[in-house]
Structure formats: structure tokens, C-alpha cells
């Protein structure tokens, strides 16, 4: 299995920079969108990735309601493209545990689909909510709202969007235990470069805003609706915002996605 390497150098430089910096920030996070680890034979998957990259994502909200009624409030075009995908097998992961093995499970599934079952167009979707949803906010939100307090444990920042040094390894060497497809490379950004679609949940965003307001973690003294809007505006690049991920899981299953948890 060969890989699309036309933008690989961009990811290598990006990954090494993040190792030095520790976290994905500012323009470096945007640079991640310039690299891909999708198999060269994954024509349908690469077409979907191209479609999603060009799909509009509104991130200029001043206020959002508790229940979304208008598709303009979520990434409806991107969501529709994912639901319509028929290029290969597809799997939706119900991910809620920030500290759990959610990234590793998706990586293992992709490795087996691509190399064991010879399914380069396999599509993996993370239906993200609960504590895991904190990983979909950029570091500026972690800093401003002290999201580490909500994350608990030993989590001090959004290390889930960092790019490990393993990402700089030659993707042709997919058997390397230190390489781009190993457990050393579990990262949201790296999985995105493999074609994984991370979906965000408006309900999880709203509930996070409620927790922040209740805990007094609200430095600008914003309303609940405004905090939820700001969190929405600071979702990491390429995430697909849904009106509610539990409801969206029903849509994904109706569209033929295998459910995994």
C-alpha cells in the first residue's frame, strides 16, 4: 500500500515543531491541514476529504441557543457529505472518555482495514461528546477557561492535538513500531491526516459552557449563550459540528456506519 506523499514534508516539519512546542497552536495548527497520510489508492476517501476541506464552517457566532433548529448553526454541508459517503466500509465511534484509548482504537481499526482487509477507502468517524469533546477545543480555550479543571486527572493542556515525532517517519514503513501508524502516533491531527472525521456536538458544547458558568470560570463575564458561541468558534480545524452527536449517531447508522464504542 503506497501513500500520498506530495504534502508529507509539511506534516514532518509541523510534527517536529509541535514536539518542540509541546502543543498545537495558532498557525501551526492550520499547517496540519496541508498534509495527508491517506493511501494513494483511496480515491473515494481523498475525494471526501477534499469535499470536507471546502465545505463551509461557520465560526463567527456571537450567541447560540440551547437547541439548534436552523442548519446554519451547524456544519450541515459537511455532515451531509459524510452521510452520503459510499466509497467503502465505514465505522462510527461513540467516543466519550478523554483519558481512555479512543484514539488508539480508531488507529488500530484503520490499520486493520487498510492493510489486513485491503480497504484503503475505509472511513472512520469519531462521534465525539462527553469529556472527550474537550479535545476538540483549541488551546486558547483551554487556557482562557481552564479546561484542564474539567478534564481532571493529569491532563494540563490539549496534548491530543499535538503531533508526535513518529509522524515524521516514512509512511511507507507502516510496520515500524516507532512510525506514523504506531501507538507512538496517536493524535487527533494525525488521524485527521489519515481521513478520520472528528464530529463535534453542540449539546456537549452547551453543557461545557454550563459547567464553566457554574464554576465561575468565566473571565469575560459572558452569558451562557455567548460562552457556548465562543467555544464553538474555537473548535479545532476540520471538525464537523453537529446539532447533537447522539442524534447524529442514529443518522450515521441509518447511512450504513457500523457502531463502535
C-alpha positions as a LaTeX table, in Angstrom:
\begin{tabular}{lrrr}
\hline
Residue & $x$ (\AA) & $y$ (\AA) & $z$ (\AA) \\
\hline
Unk1 & 0.00 & 0.00 & 0.00 \\
Unk2 & 1.51 & 3.30 & $-1.09$ \\
Unk3 & 0.67 & 6.71 & 0.30 \\
Unk4 & 0.02 & 10.17 & $-0.99$ \\
Unk5 & 3.30 & 11.90 & $-0.09$ \\
Unk6 & 3.01 & 15.15 & $-2.02$ \\
Unk7 & 2.36 & 17.04 & 1.24 \\
Unk8 & 4.17 & 14.71 & 3.63 \\
Unk9 & 7.08 & 17.10 & 4.17 \\
Unk10 & 4.66 & 19.70 & 5.53 \\
Unk11 & 3.47 & 17.29 & 8.20 \\
Unk12 & 7.02 & 16.27 & 9.08 \\
Unk13 & 8.03 & 19.86 & 9.70 \\
Unk14 & 4.79 & 20.52 & 11.53 \\
Unk15 & 5.22 & 17.45 & 13.72 \\
Unk16 & 8.76 & 18.29 & 14.72 \\
Unk17 & 7.73 & 21.85 & 15.50 \\
Unk18 & 4.96 & 20.65 & 17.77 \\
Unk19 & 7.27 & 18.29 & 19.58 \\
Unk20 & 9.40 & 21.32 & 20.40 \\
Unk21 & 6.42 & 23.49 & 21.28 \\
Unk22 & 4.51 & 20.78 & 23.10 \\
Unk23 & 1.09 & 21.74 & 21.74 \\
Unk24 & $-0.59$ & 22.76 & 18.50 \\
Unk25 & $-1.13$ & 26.50 & 18.48 \\
Unk26 & $-2.06$ & 29.27 & 16.06 \\
Unk27 & $-0.77$ & 28.99 & 12.52 \\
Unk28 & 0.92 & 25.67 & 13.27 \\
Unk29 & $-2.47$ & 24.04 & 13.77 \\
Unk30 & $-3.58$ & 25.30 & 10.38 \\
Unk31 & $-0.43$ & 23.87 & 8.80 \\
Unk32 & $-1.66$ & 20.41 & 9.75 \\
Unk33 & $-4.34$ & 20.66 & 7.09 \\
Unk34 & $-1.63$ & 20.65 & 4.40 \\
Unk35 & $-0.50$ & 17.04 & 4.93 \\
Unk36 & $-2.06$ & 13.64 & 4.30 \\
Unk37 & $-1.46$ & 10.03 & 5.28 \\
Unk38 & $-4.33$ & 8.70 & 3.17 \\
Unk39 & $-3.41$ & 5.74 & 0.96 \\
Unk40 & $-2.75$ & 6.66 & $-2.67$ \\
Unk41 & $-5.37$ & 4.08 & $-3.68$ \\
Unk42 & $-8.00$ & 5.76 & $-1.50$ \\
Unk43 & $-9.61$ & 7.73 & $-4.32$ \\
Unk44 & $-13.05$ & 7.95 & $-2.71$ \\
Unk45 & $-11.66$ & 8.84 & 0.71 \\
Unk46 & $-9.42$ & 11.54 & $-0.73$ \\
Unk47 & $-12.37$ & 12.96 & $-2.68$ \\
Unk48 & $-14.38$ & 13.11 & 0.54 \\
Unk49 & $-11.50$ & 14.82 & 2.34 \\
Unk50 & $-11.31$ & 17.38 & $-0.46$ \\
Unk51 & $-15.06$ & 17.99 & $-0.26$ \\
Unk52 & $-14.93$ & 18.41 & 3.52 \\
Unk53 & $-11.98$ & 20.79 & 3.28 \\
Unk54 & $-14.03$ & 23.05 & 1.03 \\
Unk55 & $-17.28$ & 22.80 & 2.97 \\
Unk56 & $-18.31$ & 25.95 & 4.88 \\
Unk57 & $-17.90$ & 26.00 & 8.64 \\
Unk58 & $-19.36$ & 28.99 & 10.39 \\
Unk59 & $-17.18$ & 30.08 & 13.31 \\
Unk60 & $-18.25$ & 33.67 & 13.92 \\
Unk61 & $-21.10$ & 33.21 & 16.38 \\
Unk62 & $-21.87$ & 35.83 & 18.99 \\
Unk63 & $-24.60$ & 33.76 & 20.63 \\
Unk64 & $-26.09$ & 30.29 & 20.13 \\
Unk65 & $-29.31$ & 28.77 & 21.51 \\
Unk66 & $-29.58$ & 25.61 & 23.60 \\
Unk67 & $-31.38$ & 23.65 & 20.87 \\
Unk68 & $-30.35$ & 24.20 & 17.25 \\
Unk69 & $-33.24$ & 24.49 & 14.80 \\
Unk70 & $-31.52$ & 26.06 & 11.79 \\
Unk71 & $-28.86$ & 24.13 & 9.80 \\
Unk72 & $-26.92$ & 27.39 & 9.53 \\
Unk73 & $-25.89$ & 26.78 & 13.15 \\
Unk74 & $-24.08$ & 23.51 & 12.37 \\
Unk75 & $-21.86$ & 22.20 & 9.56 \\
Unk76 & $-24.75$ & 20.77 & 7.57 \\
Unk77 & $-22.97$ & 20.57 & 4.19 \\
Unk78 & $-20.00$ & 18.70 & 5.66 \\
Unk79 & $-22.29$ & 16.41 & 7.65 \\
Unk80 & $-24.36$ & 15.64 & 4.55 \\
Unk81 & $-21.19$ & 14.72 & 2.64 \\
Unk82 & $-20.14$ & 12.25 & 5.34 \\
Unk83 & $-23.61$ & 10.70 & 5.49 \\
Unk84 & $-23.64$ & 10.29 & 1.70 \\
Unk85 & $-20.25$ & 8.55 & 1.56 \\
Unk86 & $-20.41$ & 5.21 & $-0.25$ \\
Unk87 & $-16.76$ & 4.76 & $-1.15$ \\
Unk88 & $-16.00$ & 1.91 & 1.24 \\
Unk89 & $-16.67$ & 0.42 & 4.66 \\
Unk90 & $-17.45$ & 2.99 & 7.34 \\
Unk91 & $-17.40$ & 2.99 & 11.12 \\
Unk92 & $-18.68$ & 5.47 & 13.71 \\
Unk93 & $-17.04$ & 5.50 & 17.13 \\
Unk94 & $-19.08$ & 6.72 & 20.13 \\
Unk95 & $-16.22$ & 8.48 & 21.94 \\
Unk96 & $-16.77$ & 10.00 & 25.39 \\
Unk97 & $-13.73$ & 9.14 & 27.55 \\
Unk98 & $-10.99$ & 11.74 & 27.23 \\
Unk99 & $-8.47$ & 9.65 & 29.18 \\
Unk100 & $-9.43$ & 6.37 & 27.50 \\
Unk101 & $-7.94$ & 4.58 & 24.47 \\
Unk102 & $-10.27$ & 6.22 & 21.94 \\
Unk103 & $-7.56$ & 7.45 & 19.56 \\
Unk104 & $-5.73$ & 4.14 & 19.76 \\
Unk105 & $-8.88$ & 2.16 & 18.97 \\
Unk106 & $-9.54$ & 4.15 & 15.81 \\
Unk107 & $-5.90$ & 3.86 & 14.75 \\
Unk108 & $-5.97$ & 0.07 & 15.20 \\
Unk109 & $-9.22$ & $-0.21$ & 13.27 \\
Unk110 & $-7.82$ & 1.80 & 10.37 \\
Unk111 & $-4.60$ & $-0.22$ & 10.27 \\
Unk112 & $-6.51$ & $-3.50$ & 10.03 \\
Unk113 & $-8.95$ & $-2.18$ & 7.44 \\
Unk114 & $-6.23$ & $-0.72$ & 5.22 \\
Unk115 & $-3.57$ & $-3.45$ & 5.42 \\
Unk116 & $-5.34$ & $-6.60$ & 6.60 \\
Unk117 & $-8.63$ & $-6.26$ & 4.72 \\
Unk118 & $-7.22$ & $-4.14$ & 1.85 \\
Unk119 & $-9.84$ & $-1.40$ & 2.26 \\
Unk120 & $-7.99$ & 1.87 & 1.51 \\
Unk121 & $-11.28$ & 3.78 & 1.29 \\
Unk122 & $-12.37$ & 2.84 & 4.80 \\
Unk123 & $-13.95$ & 5.84 & 6.55 \\
Unk124 & $-13.65$ & 6.26 & 10.30 \\
Unk125 & $-15.77$ & 8.83 & 12.16 \\
Unk126 & $-15.34$ & 9.95 & 15.75 \\
Unk127 & $-18.75$ & 10.86 & 17.20 \\
Unk128 & $-17.24$ & 12.90 & 19.99 \\
Unk129 & $-19.03$ & 14.04 & 23.16 \\
Unk130 & $-18.69$ & 13.83 & 26.93 \\
Unk131 & $-15.25$ & 14.58 & 28.36 \\
Unk132 & $-13.58$ & 13.56 & 25.08 \\
Unk133 & $-15.14$ & 16.63 & 23.48 \\
Unk134 & $-12.70$ & 18.86 & 25.37 \\
Unk135 & $-10.02$ & 17.66 & 22.95 \\
Unk136 & $-11.85$ & 19.40 & 20.10 \\
Unk137 & $-11.31$ & 22.89 & 21.55 \\
Unk138 & $-8.14$ & 24.73 & 20.66 \\
Unk139 & $-5.50$ & 25.56 & 23.25 \\
Unk140 & $-6.66$ & 29.16 & 23.60 \\
Unk141 & $-9.94$ & 27.90 & 25.08 \\
Unk142 & $-8.07$ & 25.53 & 27.38 \\
Unk143 & $-6.06$ & 28.49 & 28.63 \\
Unk144 & $-8.88$ & 31.02 & 28.92 \\
Unk145 & $-11.44$ & 28.73 & 30.56 \\
Unk146 & $-9.03$ & 26.47 & 32.45 \\
Unk147 & $-10.47$ & 23.40 & 30.75 \\
Unk148 & $-7.90$ & 21.19 & 32.47 \\
Unk149 & $-10.05$ & 21.53 & 35.59 \\
Unk150 & $-12.90$ & 19.86 & 33.71 \\
Unk151 & $-10.60$ & 17.27 & 32.14 \\
Unk152 & $-9.34$ & 16.05 & 35.50 \\
Unk153 & $-6.53$ & 13.58 & 36.05 \\
Unk154 & $-3.08$ & 14.64 & 34.91 \\
Unk155 & $-4.30$ & 16.49 & 31.82 \\
Unk156 & $-2.86$ & 20.01 & 31.82 \\
Unk157 & $-3.42$ & 21.06 & 28.21 \\
Unk158 & $-4.76$ & 19.85 & 24.90 \\
Unk159 & $-1.98$ & 17.40 & 24.12 \\
Unk160 & $-4.47$ & 15.43 & 22.00 \\
Unk161 & $-3.88$ & 17.80 & 19.09 \\
Unk162 & $-0.11$ & 17.67 & 19.30 \\
Unk163 & 1.78 & 15.82 & 16.56 \\
Unk164 & 4.27 & 13.25 & 17.91 \\
Unk165 & 7.72 & 12.78 & 16.41 \\
Unk166 & 6.52 & 9.46 & 14.98 \\
Unk167 & 4.55 & 11.41 & 12.37 \\
Unk168 & 7.84 & 12.34 & 10.71 \\
Unk169 & 8.66 & 8.70 & 9.94 \\
Unk170 & 8.41 & 7.44 & 6.38 \\
Unk171 & 4.76 & 6.28 & 5.93 \\
Unk172 & 5.94 & 3.58 & 3.54 \\
Unk173 & 7.34 & 1.77 & 6.58 \\
Unk174 & 3.93 & 1.02 & 8.05 \\
Unk175 & 5.27 & $-1.87$ & 10.13 \\
Unk176 & 7.54 & 0.35 & 12.23 \\
Unk177 & 6.72 & 0.21 & 15.94 \\
Unk178 & 8.04 & 3.78 & 16.14 \\
Unk179 & 6.41 & 5.01 & 12.96 \\
Unk180 & 3.49 & 7.02 & 11.66 \\
Unk181 & 0.94 & 4.24 & 12.13 \\
Unk182 & 2.10 & 3.00 & 15.52 \\
Unk183 & 0.80 & 3.69 & 19.01 \\
Unk184 & 3.51 & 6.33 & 19.26 \\
Unk185 & 1.48 & 8.45 & 16.84 \\
Unk186 & $-1.95$ & 8.58 & 18.49 \\
Unk187 & $-3.09$ & 12.13 & 17.76 \\
Unk188 & $-6.25$ & 13.80 & 16.52 \\
Unk189 & $-4.35$ & 15.75 & 13.86 \\
Unk190 & $-2.52$ & 12.66 & 12.59 \\
Unk191 & $-5.78$ & 10.69 & 12.42 \\
Unk192 & $-7.36$ & 13.56 & 10.51 \\
Unk193 & $-4.50$ & 13.28 & 8.02 \\
Unk194 & $-5.46$ & 9.62 & 7.60 \\
Unk195 & $-9.01$ & 10.63 & 6.73 \\
Unk196 & $-10.70$ & 10.28 & 10.12 \\
Unk197 & $-13.58$ & 12.73 & 10.54 \\
Unk198 & $-13.99$ & 14.14 & 14.03 \\
Unk199 & $-17.52$ & 15.30 & 14.72 \\
Unk200 & $-18.33$ & 17.83 & 17.42 \\
Unk201 & $-21.52$ & 18.01 & 19.46 \\
Unk202 & $-23.44$ & 21.24 & 20.09 \\
Unk203 & $-25.03$ & 19.69 & 23.17 \\
Unk204 & $-21.60$ & 18.90 & 24.61 \\
Unk205 & $-20.50$ & 22.48 & 23.90 \\
Unk206 & $-23.58$ & 23.85 & 25.68 \\
Unk207 & $-23.05$ & 21.59 & 28.68 \\
Unk208 & $-19.39$ & 22.62 & 28.88 \\
Unk209 & $-20.49$ & 26.26 & 28.89 \\
Unk210 & $-22.94$ & 25.50 & 31.71 \\
Unk211 & $-20.17$ & 23.91 & 33.77 \\
Unk212 & $-17.85$ & 26.86 & 33.21 \\
Unk213 & $-20.54$ & 29.34 & 34.17 \\
Unk214 & $-21.43$ & 27.36 & 37.29 \\
Unk215 & $-17.79$ & 27.08 & 38.35 \\
Unk216 & $-17.11$ & 30.78 & 37.87 \\
Unk217 & $-14.59$ & 30.04 & 35.09 \\
Unk218 & $-15.88$ & 32.96 & 33.04 \\
Unk219 & $-13.22$ & 35.70 & 32.89 \\
Unk220 & $-15.17$ & 37.92 & 30.48 \\
Unk221 & $-18.44$ & 37.55 & 32.43 \\
Unk222 & $-20.25$ & 36.30 & 29.33 \\
Unk223 & $-23.73$ & 34.86 & 29.14 \\
Unk224 & $-24.24$ & 31.12 & 28.75 \\
Unk225 & $-25.18$ & 31.62 & 25.10 \\
Unk226 & $-22.05$ & 33.68 & 24.46 \\
Unk227 & $-19.70$ & 31.19 & 26.12 \\
Unk228 & $-21.18$ & 28.40 & 24.01 \\
Unk229 & $-20.70$ & 30.55 & 20.92 \\
Unk230 & $-17.07$ & 31.27 & 21.74 \\
Unk231 & $-16.33$ & 27.59 & 22.34 \\
Unk232 & $-17.95$ & 26.79 & 19.00 \\
Unk233 & $-15.81$ & 29.38 & 17.27 \\
Unk234 & $-12.69$ & 27.72 & 18.68 \\
Unk235 & $-13.22$ & 24.16 & 17.55 \\
Unk236 & $-10.01$ & 22.83 & 16.02 \\
Unk237 & $-9.67$ & 22.85 & 12.20 \\
Unk238 & $-11.60$ & 20.34 & 10.08 \\
Unk239 & $-14.01$ & 19.30 & 12.83 \\
Unk240 & $-17.60$ & 18.79 & 11.66 \\
Unk241 & $-20.08$ & 20.42 & 14.06 \\
Unk242 & $-23.38$ & 18.58 & 14.57 \\
Unk243 & $-26.54$ & 19.73 & 16.40 \\
Unk244 & $-26.14$ & 16.77 & 18.77 \\
Unk245 & $-23.90$ & 13.73 & 18.42 \\
Unk246 & $-26.23$ & 11.14 & 19.98 \\
Unk247 & $-28.92$ & 12.06 & 17.45 \\
Unk248 & $-26.29$ & 12.15 & 14.69 \\
Unk249 & $-25.22$ & 8.60 & 15.58 \\
Unk250 & $-28.71$ & 7.49 & 14.55 \\
Unk251 & $-28.22$ & 9.22 & 11.20 \\
Unk252 & $-24.81$ & 7.60 & 10.80 \\
Unk253 & $-26.21$ & 4.13 & 11.48 \\
Unk254 & $-29.06$ & 4.75 & 9.06 \\
Unk255 & $-26.43$ & 5.66 & 6.47 \\
Unk256 & $-24.66$ & 2.32 & 6.98 \\
Unk257 & $-21.96$ & 3.17 & 9.51 \\
Unk258 & $-21.04$ & 0.35 & 11.88 \\
Unk259 & $-21.42$ & 1.49 & 15.51 \\
Unk260 & $-18.44$ & 1.03 & 17.84 \\
Unk261 & $-17.75$ & 2.13 & 21.39 \\
\hline
\end{tabular}
